Amino acid sequence: MARRKSRSNSRPMKKPKLKLDTVFRCPFCQLENTVGCSFDKDLNIGEISCSICHAGYDTKLTPLTEPIDIYCEWIDECERVNRKY
């Protein structure tokens, strides 16, 4: 008796993980790819700043904080300040 032909062990292909941006547009000078983010793990501070106009923002880090999170906080803070005036 012959064995049944089995399927080859084809593994399902993994979807590539989408990478989040680490360089952003400055909300003040409106130039693309000028805002960079840096983390200070010792002090638990995340800093984001523009390399052209030197505008910046600092915030506390959590273990799950990514550069996009700091950028979004900065944009939210800018909008909050603009609404105040």
mmCIF file of C-alpha atoms in Angstrom:
data_model
loop_
_atom_site.group_PDB
_atom_site.id
_atom_site.type_symbol
_atom_site.label_atom_id
_atom_site.label_comp_id
_atom_site.label_asym_id
_atom_site.label_seq_id
_atom_site.Cartn_x
_atom_site.Cartn_y
_atom_site.Cartn_z
ATOM 1 C CA MET A 1 0.000 0.000 0.000
ATOM 2 C CA ALA A 2 1.230 3.413 -0.905
ATOM 3 C CA ARG A 3 1.093 6.365 1.419
ATOM 4 C CA ARG A 4 -0.977 9.366 0.581
ATOM 5 C CA LYS A 5 0.955 12.276 -0.733
ATOM 6 C CA SER A 6 1.038 14.895 1.991
ATOM 7 C CA ARG A 7 1.334 18.594 1.521
ATOM 8 C CA SER A 8 4.714 20.045 2.073
ATOM 9 C CA ASN A 9 5.047 21.883 5.316
ATOM 10 C CA SER A 10 4.512 25.340 3.949
ATOM 11 C CA ARG A 11 4.488 27.835 6.733
ATOM 12 C CA PRO A 12 2.265 30.846 6.436
ATOM 13 C CA MET A 13 4.217 33.929 5.507
ATOM 14 C CA LYS A 14 4.546 36.470 8.269
ATOM 15 C CA LYS A 15 3.359 39.943 7.497
ATOM 16 C CA PRO A 16 6.144 42.477 7.766
ATOM 17 C CA LYS A 17 5.802 44.767 10.748
ATOM 18 C CA LEU A 18 5.081 48.345 9.858
ATOM 19 C CA LYS A 19 7.693 50.693 11.218
ATOM 20 C CA LEU A 20 6.617 53.962 12.765
ATOM 21 C CA ASP A 21 8.167 57.233 11.687
ATOM 22 C CA THR A 22 11.058 58.641 13.685
ATOM 23 C CA VAL A 23 11.547 61.913 11.756
ATOM 24 C CA PHE A 24 8.681 64.378 11.425
ATOM 25 C CA ARG A 25 7.510 67.735 10.047
ATOM 26 C CA CYS A 26 8.076 70.765 12.262
ATOM 27 C CA PRO A 27 4.818 72.460 13.342
ATOM 28 C CA PHE A 28 6.525 75.869 13.432
ATOM 29 C CA CYS A 29 8.734 76.092 10.323
ATOM 30 C CA GLN A 30 6.664 73.514 8.325
ATOM 31 C CA LEU A 31 9.730 71.751 6.888
ATOM 32 C CA GLU A 32 9.688 67.996 6.309
ATOM 33 C CA ASN A 33 12.090 65.624 8.066
ATOM 34 C CA THR A 34 13.591 68.211 10.413
ATOM 35 C CA VAL A 35 12.223 67.058 13.766
ATOM 36 C CA GLY A 36 14.122 64.286 15.501
ATOM 37 C CA CYS A 37 13.551 62.511 18.782
ATOM 38 C CA SER A 38 15.958 61.362 21.484
ATOM 39 C CA PHE A 39 15.417 59.348 24.650
ATOM 40 C CA ASP A 40 17.260 59.681 27.948
ATOM 41 C CA LYS A 41 16.456 56.373 29.639
ATOM 42 C CA ASP A 42 18.366 57.280 32.822
ATOM 43 C CA LEU A 43 16.277 60.396 33.478
ATOM 44 C CA ASN A 44 13.093 59.018 31.809
ATOM 45 C CA ILE A 45 12.867 62.047 29.532
ATOM 46 C CA GLY A 46 12.039 62.115 25.843
ATOM 47 C CA GLU A 47 13.131 65.154 23.839
ATOM 48 C CA ILE A 48 11.993 66.205 20.399
ATOM 49 C CA SER A 49 13.401 69.196 18.538
ATOM 50 C CA CYS A 50 13.638 70.788 15.108
ATOM 51 C CA SER A 51 17.105 70.995 13.586
ATOM 52 C CA ILE A 52 16.254 74.213 11.677
ATOM 53 C CA CYS A 53 14.258 76.468 14.025
ATOM 54 C CA HIS A 54 15.352 74.712 17.267
ATOM 55 C CA ALA A 55 11.800 74.464 18.615
ATOM 56 C CA GLY A 56 11.482 71.590 21.039
ATOM 57 C CA TYR A 57 9.461 69.699 23.607
ATOM 58 C CA ASP A 58 10.318 67.446 26.574
ATOM 59 C CA THR A 59 8.129 64.838 28.227
ATOM 60 C CA LYS A 60 8.347 61.929 30.653
ATOM 61 C CA LEU A 61 8.830 58.467 29.206
ATOM 62 C CA THR A 62 6.907 55.297 29.852
ATOM 63 C CA PRO A 63 8.192 51.835 28.905
ATOM 64 C CA LEU A 64 5.966 51.858 25.798
ATOM 65 C CA THR A 65 6.770 55.369 24.552
ATOM 66 C CA GLU A 66 7.766 55.665 20.889
ATOM 67 C CA PRO A 67 8.955 58.769 18.984
ATOM 68 C CA ILE A 68 5.516 59.207 17.396
ATOM 69 C CA ASP A 69 3.986 59.420 20.891
ATOM 70 C CA ILE A 70 6.253 62.311 21.855
ATOM 71 C CA TYR A 71 5.520 64.084 18.558
ATOM 72 C CA CYS A 72 1.750 63.710 19.090
ATOM 73 C CA GLU A 73 2.050 65.087 22.632
ATOM 74 C CA TRP A 74 3.990 68.065 21.245
ATOM 75 C CA ILE A 75 1.330 68.763 18.607
ATOM 76 C CA ASP A 76 -1.433 68.451 21.228
ATOM 77 C CA GLU A 77 0.411 70.870 23.518
ATOM 78 C CA CYS A 78 0.825 73.376 20.647
ATOM 79 C CA GLU A 79 -2.913 73.198 19.909
ATOM 80 C CA ARG A 80 -3.771 73.608 23.603
ATOM 81 C CA VAL A 81 -1.584 76.723 23.872
ATOM 82 C CA ASN A 82 -3.050 78.188 20.667
ATOM 83 C CA ARG A 83 -6.616 77.669 21.938
ATOM 84 C CA LYS A 84 -5.738 79.492 25.128
ATOM 85 C CA TYR A 85 -4.783 82.685 23.255
#
